[in-house]
PDB file of C-alpha atoms in Angstrom:
ATOM      1  CA  MET A1292      46.015 -44.644 -35.632  1.00 44.00           C
ATOM      2  CA  LEU A1293      45.587 -41.455 -35.801  1.00 42.00           C
ATOM      3  CA  SER A1294      43.044 -42.359 -38.387  1.00 47.00           C
ATOM      4  CA  GLN A1295      41.121 -44.295 -35.749  1.00 49.00           C
ATOM      5  CA  GLY A1296      41.003 -41.248 -33.071  1.00 49.00           C
ATOM      6  CA  ASN A1297      39.335 -38.519 -35.508  1.00 50.00           C
ATOM      7  CA  ARG A1298      37.117 -41.087 -36.650  1.00 48.00           C
ATOM      8  CA  GLN A1299      36.252 -42.250 -32.664  1.00 48.00           C
ATOM      9  CA  THR A1300      36.301 -38.337 -32.346  1.00 45.00           C
ATOM     10  CA  ASP A1301      33.041 -37.643 -34.491  1.00 49.00           C
ATOM     11  CA  ASP A1302      31.464 -41.180 -33.477  1.00 50.00           C
ATOM     12  CA  VAL A1303      31.245 -39.815 -29.778  1.00 41.00           C
ATOM     13  CA  GLU A1304      30.765 -35.724 -31.668  1.00 44.00           C
ATOM     14  CA  GLN A1305      27.488 -38.183 -33.626  1.00 45.00           C
ATOM     15  CA  ASP A1306      25.706 -39.661 -31.189  1.00 47.00           C
ATOM     16  CA  ALA A1307      26.088 -36.365 -28.848  1.00 45.00           C
ATOM     17  CA  ALA A1308      24.032 -34.928 -30.941  1.00 45.00           C
ATOM     18  CA  PRO A1309      20.904 -36.762 -30.691  1.00 50.00           C
ATOM     19  CA  PRO A1310      20.134 -36.268 -26.922  1.00 51.00           C
ATOM     20  CA  GLY A1311      19.297 -33.018 -27.663  1.00 53.00           C
ATOM     21  CA  VAL A1312      17.119 -33.479 -31.023  1.00 56.00           C
ATOM     22  CA  ASP A1313      15.441 -36.409 -29.208  1.00 58.00           C
ATOM     23  CA  MET A1314      14.424 -33.035 -26.553  1.00 56.00           C
ATOM     24  CA  ASP A1315      12.941 -31.189 -29.101  1.00 68.00           C
ATOM     25  CA  VAL A1316      11.092 -33.806 -30.648  1.00 78.00           C
ATOM     26  CA  SER A1317      10.009 -34.785 -27.102  1.00 82.00           C
ATOM     27  CA  VAL A1318       8.565 -31.083 -26.952  1.00 76.00           C
ATOM     28  CA  LEU A1319       7.168 -31.071 -29.625  1.00 81.00           C
ATOM     29  CA  LEU A1320       5.597 -34.599 -28.982  1.00 85.00           C
ATOM     30  CA  LEU A1321       4.212 -32.923 -25.570  1.00 86.00           C
ATOM     31  CA  GLY A1322       2.350 -30.218 -27.119  1.00 84.00           C
ATOM     32  CA  ALA A1323       0.574 -32.364 -29.901  1.00 86.00           C
ATOM     33  CA  GLY A1324      -0.255 -34.039 -27.127  1.00 90.00           C
ATOM     34  CA  MET A1325      -2.021 -31.880 -24.707  1.00 91.00           C
ATOM     35  CA  THR A1326      -2.904 -29.395 -27.331  1.00 91.00           C
ATOM     36  CA  ALA A1327      -4.603 -32.670 -28.928  1.00 93.00           C
ATOM     37  CA  ALA A1328      -6.118 -33.417 -25.114  1.00 94.00           C
ATOM     38  CA  LEU A1329      -7.702 -29.509 -24.768  1.00 94.00           C
ATOM     39  CA  HIS A1330      -9.228 -29.335 -27.920  1.00 95.00           C
ATOM     40  CA  PRO A1331     -12.121 -29.447 -27.149  1.00 95.00           C
ATOM     41  CA  LEU A1332     -12.689 -26.417 -25.034  1.00 95.00           C
ATOM     42  CA  PHE A1333     -10.735 -24.344 -27.451  1.00 95.00           C
ATOM     43  CA  TYR A1334     -13.247 -25.736 -30.283  1.00 97.00           C
ATOM     44  CA  VAL A1335     -16.715 -25.310 -27.643  1.00 96.00           C
ATOM     45  CA  LYS A1336     -14.807 -21.186 -27.109  1.00 95.00           C
ATOM     46  CA  LEU A1337     -14.439 -21.187 -30.325  1.00 96.00           C
ATOM     47  CA  LEU A1338     -18.140 -21.562 -31.305  1.00 96.00           C
ATOM     48  CA  ILE A1339     -19.282 -19.369 -28.080  1.00 95.00           C
ATOM     49  CA  GLN A1340     -16.784 -16.204 -28.922  1.00 95.00           C
ATOM     50  CA  VAL A1341     -18.811 -16.732 -32.086  1.00 95.00           C
ATOM     51  CA  GLY A1342     -21.965 -16.065 -31.005  1.00 92.00           C
ATOM     52  CA  HIS A1343     -23.223 -19.940 -31.967  1.00 94.00           C
ATOM     53  CA  GLU A1344     -26.513 -20.995 -29.188  1.00 92.00           C
ATOM     54  CA  PRO A1345     -27.444 -23.965 -30.447  1.00 92.00           C
ATOM     55  CA  LEU A1346     -29.417 -24.370 -26.801  1.00 89.00           C
ATOM     56  CA  PRO A1347     -32.383 -22.612 -25.353  1.00 89.00           C
ATOM     57  CA  PRO A1348     -31.139 -21.433 -22.140  1.00 87.00           C
ATOM     58  CA  THR A1349     -32.279 -22.878 -18.729  1.00 84.00           C
ATOM     59  CA  VAL A1350     -33.527 -21.096 -15.323  1.00 82.00           C
ATOM     60  CA  GLY A1351     -31.692 -21.114 -12.500  1.00 77.00           C
ATOM     61  CA  THR A1352     -30.864 -19.669  -9.045  1.00 76.00           C
ATOM     62  CA  THR A1353     -28.159 -17.109  -7.801  1.00 70.00           C
ATOM     63  CA  MET A1354     -26.752 -17.544  -4.335  1.00 71.00           C
ATOM     64  CA  PHE A1355     -29.228 -14.574  -3.229  1.00 75.00           C
ATOM     65  CA  GLY A1356     -32.408 -16.939  -4.265  1.00 73.00           C
ATOM     66  CA  ARG A1357     -32.470 -14.267  -7.835  1.00 79.00           C
ATOM     67  CA  LYS A1358     -33.605 -16.248 -10.980  1.00 80.00           C
ATOM     68  CA  VAL A1359     -31.798 -16.096 -14.144  1.00 81.00           C
ATOM     69  CA  LEU A1360     -31.408 -17.354 -17.030  1.00 84.00           C
ATOM     70  CA  TYR A1361     -28.030 -19.925 -17.850  1.00 84.00           C
ATOM     71  CA  LEU A1362     -26.605 -20.771 -21.619  1.00 88.00           C
ATOM     72  CA  PRO A1363     -25.153 -24.840 -21.575  1.00 87.00           C
ATOM     73  CA  GLY A1364     -21.882 -25.483 -20.373  1.00 88.00           C
ATOM     74  CA  PHE A1365     -18.714 -26.991 -22.014  1.00 92.00           C
ATOM     75  CA  PHE A1366     -20.488 -30.213 -21.293  1.00 93.00           C
ATOM     76  CA  SER A1367     -23.583 -29.682 -22.488  1.00 92.00           C
ATOM     77  CA  TYR A1368     -22.543 -28.370 -25.393  1.00 94.00           C
ATOM     78  CA  ALA A1369     -19.721 -30.886 -26.791  1.00 94.00           C
ATOM     79  CA  GLN A1370     -22.421 -33.637 -25.798  1.00 95.00           C
ATOM     80  CA  HIS A1371     -23.765 -31.531 -28.218  1.00 95.00           C
ATOM     81  CA  ILE A1372     -21.390 -31.065 -31.141  1.00 96.00           C
ATOM     82  CA  VAL A1373     -21.033 -35.122 -30.612  1.00 96.00           C
ATOM     83  CA  LYS A1374     -25.132 -35.815 -31.321  1.00 95.00           C
ATOM     84  CA  VAL A1375     -24.485 -34.018 -34.349  1.00 94.00           C
ATOM     85  CA  ASP A1376     -21.047 -34.586 -36.072  1.00 94.00           C
ATOM     86  CA  GLY A1377     -19.709 -37.839 -33.893  1.00 93.00           C
ATOM     87  CA  LYS A1378     -17.048 -37.970 -31.329  1.00 93.00           C
ATOM     88  CA  ARG A1379     -14.594 -37.403 -34.169  1.00 93.00           C
ATOM     89  CA  GLY A1380     -16.169 -34.158 -34.614  1.00 93.00           C
ATOM     90  CA  LEU A1381     -14.329 -33.037 -31.121  1.00 94.00           C
ATOM     91  CA  PHE A1382     -12.242 -32.074 -33.195  1.00 95.00           C
ATOM     92  CA  ARG A1383     -12.033 -30.671 -36.783  1.00 94.00           C
ATOM     93  CA  GLY A1384     -10.251 -27.851 -36.596  1.00 94.00           C
ATOM     94  CA  LEU A1385      -7.046 -30.085 -35.180  1.00 95.00           C
ATOM     95  CA  SER A1386      -5.010 -30.226 -37.733  1.00 95.00           C
ATOM     96  CA  PRO A1387      -3.452 -26.657 -37.904  1.00 95.00           C
ATOM     97  CA  ARG A1388      -3.172 -25.833 -34.808  1.00 95.00           C
ATOM     98  CA  ILE A1389      -1.089 -28.947 -34.535  1.00 94.00           C
ATOM     99  CA  ALA A1390       1.407 -27.839 -37.461  1.00 94.00           C
ATOM    100  CA  SER A1391       1.151 -24.476 -35.715  1.00 93.00           C
ATOM    101  CA  ILE A1392       3.148 -25.520 -33.035  1.00 91.00           C
ATOM    102  CA  ALA A1393       5.222 -27.432 -34.617  1.00 90.00           C
ATOM    103  CA  ILE A1394       5.842 -24.587 -36.662  1.00 92.00           C
ATOM    104  CA  ALA A1395       6.290 -21.805 -32.784  1.00 90.00           C
ATOM    105  CA  THR A1396       8.729 -24.753 -31.528  1.00 87.00           C
ATOM    106  CA  VAL A1397      11.039 -25.115 -34.310  1.00 86.00           C
ATOM    107  CA  ILE A1398      10.575 -20.950 -33.933  1.00 87.00           C
ATOM    108  CA  ARG A1399      12.157 -21.075 -30.069  1.00 83.00           C
ATOM    109  CA  THR A1400      14.399 -23.832 -30.352  1.00 81.00           C
ATOM    110  CA  LYS A1401      16.244 -21.396 -32.932  1.00 79.00           C
ATOM    111  CA  ALA A1402      15.937 -18.400 -31.078  1.00 76.00           C
ATOM    112  CA  LYS A1403      17.346 -19.831 -27.911  1.00 69.00           C
ATOM    113  CA  LYS A1404      20.596 -20.576 -29.807  1.00 64.00           C
ATOM    114  CA  THR A1405      20.874 -16.315 -29.421  1.00 62.00           C
ATOM    115  CA  GLU A1406      18.941 -16.300 -25.692  1.00 57.00           C
ATOM    116  CA  LEU A1407      20.870 -12.990 -23.404  1.00 51.00           C
ATOM    117  CA  GLU A1408      23.365 -15.048 -20.979  1.00 54.00           C
ATOM    118  CA  PRO A1409      22.494 -14.721 -17.434  1.00 54.00           C
ATOM    119  CA  ASN A1410      24.729 -11.856 -15.400  1.00 53.00           C
ATOM    120  CA  LYS A1411      24.970 -11.218 -11.687  1.00 52.00           C
ATOM    121  CA  GLU A1412      23.103  -7.808 -10.724  1.00 52.00           C
ATOM    122  CA  ASN A1413      21.994  -6.616  -8.186  1.00 54.00           C
ATOM    123  CA  LYS A1414      18.228  -5.481  -7.235  1.00 54.00           C
ATOM    124  CA  GLN A1415      18.813  -1.591  -9.271  1.00 53.00           C
ATOM    125  CA  THR A1416      19.841  -3.495 -12.181  1.00 78.00           C
ATOM    126  CA  ALA A1417      17.026  -6.266 -11.611  1.00 82.00           C
ATOM    127  CA  LEU A1418      14.367  -4.218 -14.066  1.00 84.00           C
ATOM    128  CA  ARG A1419      16.282  -3.716 -16.119  1.00 87.00           C
ATOM    129  CA  LYS A1420      17.564  -7.450 -17.156  1.00 88.00           C
ATOM    130  CA  VAL A1421      13.395  -7.708 -16.446  1.00 87.00           C
ATOM    131  CA  MET A1422      12.875  -5.841 -19.717  1.00 90.00           C
ATOM    132  CA  LYS A1423      15.796  -7.388 -21.982  1.00 90.00           C
ATOM    133  CA  GLU A1424      14.486 -10.281 -21.484  1.00 89.00           C
ATOM    134  CA  THR A1425      10.899  -9.152 -21.655  1.00 90.00           C
ATOM    135  CA  SER A1426      11.568  -7.194 -24.539  1.00 92.00           C
ATOM    136  CA  HIS A1427      14.408  -9.852 -26.601  1.00 90.00           C
ATOM    137  CA  GLU A1428      11.017 -13.008 -25.711  1.00 91.00           C
ATOM    138  CA  MET A1429       8.425 -10.235 -26.665  1.00 93.00           C
ATOM    139  CA  PHE A1430      10.530 -10.628 -30.321  1.00 92.00           C
ATOM    140  CA  ILE A1431      10.653 -14.139 -30.712  1.00 92.00           C
ATOM    141  CA  GLN A1432       6.639 -13.719 -29.455  1.00 92.00           C
ATOM    142  CA  CYS A1433       5.844 -11.894 -32.051  1.00 94.00           C
ATOM    143  CA  LEU A1434       7.841 -14.313 -34.598  1.00 93.00           C
ATOM    144  CA  SER A1435       6.443 -16.771 -34.172  1.00 93.00           C
ATOM    145  CA  ARG A1436       3.030 -15.347 -33.797  1.00 95.00           C
ATOM    146  CA  ILE A1437       3.719 -13.996 -37.813  1.00 95.00           C
ATOM    147  CA  ALA A1438       4.598 -17.617 -38.628  1.00 95.00           C
ATOM    148  CA  THR A1439       1.522 -19.487 -37.016  1.00 95.00           C
ATOM    149  CA  HIS A1440      -1.193 -16.344 -37.641  1.00 96.00           C
ATOM    150  CA  PRO A1441      -1.852 -18.120 -40.755  1.00 96.00           C
ATOM    151  CA  PHE A1442      -2.428 -21.755 -39.863  1.00 96.00           C
ATOM    152  CA  HIS A1443      -4.680 -20.577 -37.084  1.00 96.00           C
ATOM    153  CA  VAL A1444      -6.673 -18.695 -39.626  1.00 97.00           C
ATOM    154  CA  VAL A1445      -7.533 -22.316 -40.991  1.00 97.00           C
ATOM    155  CA  SER A1446      -8.005 -23.623 -37.788  1.00 96.00           C
ATOM    156  CA  VAL A1447     -10.636 -21.456 -36.381  1.00 97.00           C
ATOM    157  CA  ARG A1448     -12.909 -21.093 -40.181  1.00 97.00           C
ATOM    158  CA  CYS A1449     -12.820 -24.801 -39.986  1.00 96.00           C
ATOM    159  CA  MET A1450     -14.131 -24.528 -35.889  1.00 96.00           C
ATOM    160  CA  ALA A1451     -16.648 -22.115 -37.290  1.00 96.00           C
ATOM    161  CA  GLN A1452     -18.016 -24.049 -40.413  1.00 96.00           C
ATOM    162  CA  PHE A1453     -20.153 -25.881 -37.466  1.00 96.00           C
ATOM    163  CA  VAL A1454     -22.700 -23.255 -37.219  1.00 95.00           C
ATOM    164  CA  GLY A1455     -23.412 -23.524 -41.185  1.00 94.00           C
ATOM    165  CA  ARG A1456     -22.429 -27.091 -41.607  1.00 94.00           C
ATOM    166  CA  GLU A1457     -20.708 -25.558 -44.547  1.00 94.00           C
ATOM    167  CA  VAL A1458     -17.761 -27.531 -46.051  1.00 92.00           C
ATOM    168  CA  LYS A1459     -15.434 -24.463 -47.617  1.00 93.00           C
ATOM    169  CA  TYR A1460     -12.688 -25.960 -45.298  1.00 93.00           C
ATOM    170  CA  GLY A1461     -10.601 -28.938 -44.971  1.00 87.00           C
ATOM    171  CA  GLY A1462      -7.338 -29.408 -44.967  1.00 89.00           C
ATOM    172  CA  ILE A1463      -4.870 -27.369 -44.255  1.00 93.00           C
ATOM    173  CA  LEU A1464      -3.532 -27.220 -47.962  1.00 94.00           C
ATOM    174  CA  SER A1465      -6.655 -26.792 -49.704  1.00 94.00           C
ATOM    175  CA  SER A1466      -7.558 -23.835 -47.178  1.00 95.00           C
ATOM    176  CA  ILE A1467      -4.647 -22.215 -47.521  1.00 95.00           C
ATOM    177  CA  GLY A1468      -4.939 -22.491 -51.368  1.00 95.00           C
ATOM    178  CA  ARG A1469      -8.881 -21.053 -51.217  1.00 95.00           C
ATOM    179  CA  ILE A1470      -7.762 -18.540 -48.541  1.00 96.00           C
ATOM    180  CA  PHE A1471      -4.960 -17.305 -50.489  1.00 95.00           C
ATOM    181  CA  GLN A1472      -7.288 -17.335 -54.268  1.00 95.00           C
ATOM    182  CA  GLU A1473     -10.960 -15.991 -52.587  1.00 94.00           C
ATOM    183  CA  GLU A1474      -8.503 -12.976 -50.081  1.00 94.00           C
ATOM    184  CA  GLY A1475      -4.984 -12.815 -51.345  1.00 94.00           C
ATOM    185  CA  VAL A1476      -1.794 -13.105 -48.534  1.00 95.00           C
ATOM    186  CA  ALA A1477      -3.927 -10.106 -46.608  1.00 94.00           C
ATOM    187  CA  GLY A1478      -6.264 -13.105 -45.671  1.00 94.00           C
ATOM    188  CA  PHE A1479      -3.927 -15.208 -44.343  1.00 96.00           C
ATOM    189  CA  TYR A1480      -3.154 -12.535 -41.477  1.00 96.00           C
ATOM    190  CA  VAL A1481      -7.492 -11.066 -40.482  1.00 96.00           C
ATOM    191  CA  GLY A1482      -6.777 -10.288 -36.741  1.00 95.00           C
ATOM    192  CA  LEU A1483      -2.953 -10.477 -36.208  1.00 96.00           C
ATOM    193  CA  MET A1484      -2.698  -7.302 -35.002  1.00 96.00           C
ATOM    194  CA  PRO A1485      -6.044  -7.713 -31.869  1.00 96.00           C
ATOM    195  CA  HIS A1486      -3.895 -11.495 -31.168  1.00 95.00           C
ATOM    196  CA  VAL A1487      -0.027  -9.547 -31.397  1.00 96.00           C
ATOM    197  CA  LEU A1488      -0.866  -6.211 -29.515  1.00 96.00           C
ATOM    198  CA  GLY A1489      -3.360  -8.857 -26.909  1.00 95.00           C
ATOM    199  CA  GLU A1490       0.203 -11.285 -26.760  1.00 94.00           C
ATOM    200  CA  VAL A1491       2.472  -8.265 -26.253  1.00 95.00           C
ATOM    201  CA  LEU A1492       0.048  -6.974 -23.556  1.00 94.00           C
ATOM    202  CA  LEU A1493       0.187  -9.890 -21.772  1.00 93.00           C
ATOM    203  CA  LEU A1494       3.447 -10.489 -21.507  1.00 93.00           C
ATOM    204  CA  TRP A1495       5.500  -7.118 -20.346  1.00 93.00           C
ATOM    205  CA  CYS A1496       2.526  -6.903 -17.528  1.00 92.00           C
ATOM    206  CA  CYS A1497       3.132 -10.731 -16.981  1.00 91.00           C
ATOM    207  CA  ASN A1498       6.805  -9.671 -16.700  1.00 88.00           C
ATOM    208  CA  LEU A1499       7.074  -6.477 -15.082  1.00 90.00           C
ATOM    209  CA  LEU A1500       4.108  -7.200 -12.389  1.00 89.00           C
ATOM    210  CA  ALA A1501       6.098 -10.281 -11.152  1.00 84.00           C
ATOM    211  CA  HIS A1502       8.965  -8.655 -10.718  1.00 83.00           C
ATOM    212  CA  PHE A1503       8.182  -6.292  -8.924  1.00 84.00           C
ATOM    213  CA  ILE A1504       6.090  -8.723  -6.220  1.00 82.00           C
ATOM    214  CA  ASN A1505       8.846 -10.645  -5.967  1.00 78.00           C
ATOM    215  CA  THR A1506      11.443  -7.983  -5.196  1.00 79.00           C
ATOM    216  CA  TYR A1507       9.709  -5.796  -3.195  1.00 76.00           C
ATOM    217  CA  ALA A1508       6.171  -7.872  -1.496  1.00 71.00           C
ATOM    218  CA  VAL A1509       8.133 -10.855  -1.405  1.00 68.00           C
ATOM    219  CA  ASP A1510      10.244 -11.001   1.768  1.00 62.00           C
ATOM    220  CA  ASP A1511      14.254 -12.891   1.897  1.00 62.00           C
ATOM    221  CA  SER A1512      13.168 -13.591   5.583  1.00 60.00           C
ATOM    222  CA  LEU A1513      10.280 -16.012   4.551  1.00 61.00           C
ATOM    223  CA  ASN A1514      11.408 -19.638   4.944  1.00 59.00           C
ATOM    224  CA  GLN A1515       8.950 -20.310   1.119  1.00 61.00           C
ATOM    225  CA  ALA A1516       9.878 -16.930  -0.262  1.00 62.00           C
ATOM    226  CA  SER A1517      12.005 -19.000  -3.142  1.00 68.00           C
ATOM    227  CA  ALA A1518       8.638 -21.007  -3.829  1.00 64.00           C
ATOM    228  CA  VAL A1519       6.485 -17.962  -3.664  1.00 67.00           C
ATOM    229  CA  ARG A1520       8.696 -16.582  -6.238  1.00 67.00           C
ATOM    230  CA  SER A1521       8.341 -19.329  -7.850  1.00 69.00           C
ATOM    231  CA  TYR A1522       4.029 -18.951  -7.738  1.00 73.00           C
ATOM    232  CA  THR A1523       3.837 -15.765  -8.367  1.00 76.00           C
ATOM    233  CA  LYS A1524       4.416 -15.534 -12.880  1.00 73.00           C
ATOM    234  CA  PHE A1525       1.988 -18.971 -13.394  1.00 75.00           C
ATOM    235  CA  VAL A1526      -0.549 -16.201 -10.820  1.00 79.00           C
ATOM    236  CA  MET A1527       0.073 -13.405 -12.505  1.00 80.00           C
ATOM    237  CA  GLY A1528       0.291 -14.491 -15.520  1.00 80.00           C
ATOM    238  CA  PHE A1529      -4.037 -16.624 -15.675  1.00 80.00           C
ATOM    239  CA  THR A1530      -5.067 -12.917 -13.281  1.00 83.00           C
ATOM    240  CA  VAL A1531      -3.574 -10.554 -16.203  1.00 86.00           C
ATOM    241  CA  SER A1532      -4.916 -13.194 -19.234  1.00 87.00           C
ATOM    242  CA  MET A1533      -7.955 -12.621 -17.804  1.00 88.00           C
ATOM    243  CA  LEU A1534      -7.628  -8.730 -18.517  1.00 89.00           C
ATOM    244  CA  THR A1535      -6.405  -9.433 -22.096  1.00 93.00           C
ATOM    245  CA  TYR A1536      -8.863 -11.734 -23.073  1.00 95.00           C
ATOM    246  CA  PRO A1537     -10.543  -9.282 -25.069  1.00 96.00           C
ATOM    247  CA  PHE A1538      -8.271  -9.161 -27.681  1.00 96.00           C
ATOM    248  CA  MET A1539      -8.501 -12.747 -29.075  1.00 96.00           C
ATOM    249  CA  LEU A1540     -11.670 -12.682 -28.778  1.00 97.00           C
ATOM    250  CA  VAL A1541     -11.879 -10.428 -31.695  1.00 97.00           C
ATOM    251  CA  ALA A1542      -8.941 -11.560 -33.502  1.00 97.00           C
ATOM    252  CA  ASP A1543     -11.051 -14.831 -33.197  1.00 97.00           C
ATOM    253  CA  ILE A1544     -13.939 -12.992 -34.786  1.00 97.00           C
ATOM    254  CA  MET A1545     -11.814 -10.773 -37.571  1.00 97.00           C
ATOM    255  CA  ALA A1546     -11.043 -14.410 -38.424  1.00 96.00           C
ATOM    256  CA  VAL A1547     -14.124 -15.421 -39.146  1.00 96.00           C
ATOM    257  CA  ASN A1548     -15.553 -11.960 -40.138  1.00 96.00           C
ATOM    258  CA  ASN A1549     -17.408 -12.073 -43.901  1.00 93.00           C
ATOM    259  CA  CYS A1550     -15.122 -15.156 -44.756  1.00 93.00           C
ATOM    260  CA  GLY A1551     -18.149 -16.223 -46.990  1.00 92.00           C
ATOM    261  CA  LEU A1552     -18.797 -18.418 -43.557  1.00 95.00           C
ATOM    262  CA  THR A1553     -22.321 -18.609 -41.442  1.00 95.00           C
ATOM    263  CA  ALA A1554     -20.767 -17.489 -38.935  1.00 95.00           C
ATOM    264  CA  GLY A1555     -18.927 -14.436 -40.290  1.00 94.00           C
ATOM    265  CA  LEU A1556     -22.069 -13.028 -42.050  1.00 95.00           C
ATOM    266  CA  PRO A1557     -25.338 -11.484 -41.410  1.00 95.00           C
ATOM    267  CA  PRO A1558     -27.521 -11.880 -39.705  1.00 93.00           C
ATOM    268  CA  HIS A1559     -25.565 -14.089 -36.981  1.00 93.00           C
ATOM    269  CA  SER A1560     -23.211 -11.654 -37.309  1.00 93.00           C
ATOM    270  CA  PRO A1561     -22.183  -8.607 -39.179  1.00 95.00           C
ATOM    271  CA  ILE A1562     -19.545  -7.401 -41.385  1.00 95.00           C
ATOM    272  CA  PHE A1563     -16.596  -5.237 -39.221  1.00 96.00           C
ATOM    273  CA  MET A1564     -14.253  -2.915 -40.846  1.00 95.00           C
ATOM    274  CA  SER A1565     -11.389  -3.249 -38.465  1.00 95.00           C
ATOM    275  CA  TRP A1566     -10.984  -4.910 -35.714  1.00 96.00           C
ATOM    276  CA  LEU A1567     -11.483  -1.965 -33.968  1.00 96.00           C
ATOM    277  CA  HIS A1568     -14.618  -1.416 -35.021  1.00 96.00           C
ATOM    278  CA  CYS A1569     -15.513  -5.848 -33.833  1.00 97.00           C
ATOM    279  CA  TRP A1570     -13.875  -4.790 -30.486  1.00 97.00           C
ATOM    280  CA  ASN A1571     -16.796  -0.935 -30.210  1.00 97.00           C
ATOM    281  CA  TYR A1572     -20.117  -3.772 -30.718  1.00 96.00           C
ATOM    282  CA  LEU A1573     -18.929  -5.979 -28.614  1.00 96.00           C
ATOM    283  CA  SER A1574     -18.099  -3.243 -25.789  1.00 95.00           C
ATOM    284  CA  ARG A1575     -21.510  -1.935 -26.486  1.00 94.00           C
ATOM    285  CA  ARG A1576     -22.978  -4.583 -25.411  1.00 92.00           C
ATOM    286  CA  GLY A1577     -20.970  -6.019 -23.195  1.00 91.00           C
ATOM    287  CA  LEU A1578     -20.045  -8.812 -24.888  1.00 93.00           C
ATOM    288  CA  LEU A1579     -15.993  -8.652 -24.676  1.00 94.00           C
ATOM    289  CA  PHE A1580     -15.531 -11.296 -21.983  1.00 93.00           C
ATOM    290  CA  ARG A1581     -17.645 -14.027 -24.443  1.00 93.00           C
ATOM    291  CA  GLY A1582     -16.683 -17.367 -23.464  1.00 91.00           C
ATOM    292  CA  SER A1583     -13.843 -16.231 -21.601  1.00 90.00           C
ATOM    293  CA  SER A1584     -15.880 -19.080 -19.252  1.00 87.00           C
ATOM    294  CA  PHE A1585     -17.412 -22.437 -19.797  1.00 85.00           C
ATOM    295  CA  PHE A1586     -19.319 -22.837 -16.938  1.00 80.00           C
ATOM    296  CA  SER A1587     -22.342 -20.210 -15.229  1.00 77.00           C
ATOM    297  CA  ARG A1588     -22.886 -18.561 -18.638  1.00 83.00           C
ATOM    298  CA  ARG A1589     -26.202 -15.977 -17.714  1.00 80.00           C
ATOM    299  CA  VAL A1590     -27.926 -15.065 -21.103  1.00 79.00           C
ATOM    300  CA  PRO A1591     -26.660 -11.677 -21.788  1.00 70.00           C
ATOM    301  CA  VAL A1592     -29.250  -8.816 -20.632  1.00 57.00           C
ATOM    302  CA  THR A1593     -28.806  -7.256 -24.331  1.00 52.00           C
ATOM    303  CA  SER A1594     -29.908 -10.356 -25.365  1.00 48.00           C
ATOM    304  CA  ILE A1595     -32.676 -10.921 -23.617  1.00 44.00           C
ATOM    305  CA  CYS A1596     -33.823  -6.992 -24.033  1.00 44.00           C
ATOM    306  CA  GLU A1597     -33.653  -7.849 -28.050  1.00 47.00           C
TER     307      GLU A1597
END
């Protein structure tokens, strides 16, 4: 009887385990699905970031009646990719991104077991709580970025091949082997520093601004105070992401820089000695936000002058 009871208990424990596993798989599948659905946007953005403009600009008029030159938006750019590579061409470089999502999901799932326990704190100690939680989240973010950055480099280079029509980077394993053979371990982490700095800056600014706004700007007497607070972090994240965008731009450009692809070599792009060199180059030409918009893209003044 005791053995049967123990056996039944073990069966209950085994039956109780799958829901957590199913939840992780659901999160992974959802992330992979969203990544696949939005990949054409990232693909077009990457090609714009590296300065590839295959379509001529068109003359447009501003709301003040001034004529300006507009570069093609997302839909025109995507149609061009489909015309050259077919519909499947819109998903070039997708598999490394899905692998990156899978690894990041596993790391965050494991990290949840060490999350800080919530404590009841007043407004005087709430800032300390936010800083502790943000520090913990920053550690997870940095660990995830270090683990997934090699796949990001592979994905970026696969997409950048569209510029010169190369076939140097194909599958994940073959691309990893080629990068290791030509550049060593360092090749997997080109552009890592600006990427990490941008994500850390975004995380801290977003969390701290949301905390101060929710604590001192949102009145508890408001009927919708809780609803307003729930949206504050989202709004702050969107706003701050625009300010930290140059870090992501530089990271993507450095991932392609001097790797043997047309997109990262002269005359299409200069060879940068460091990410700071790349930043200064883009800053002097007013290109630090290149690729941040998919619509109403005006031709840079420097391009017109040249």
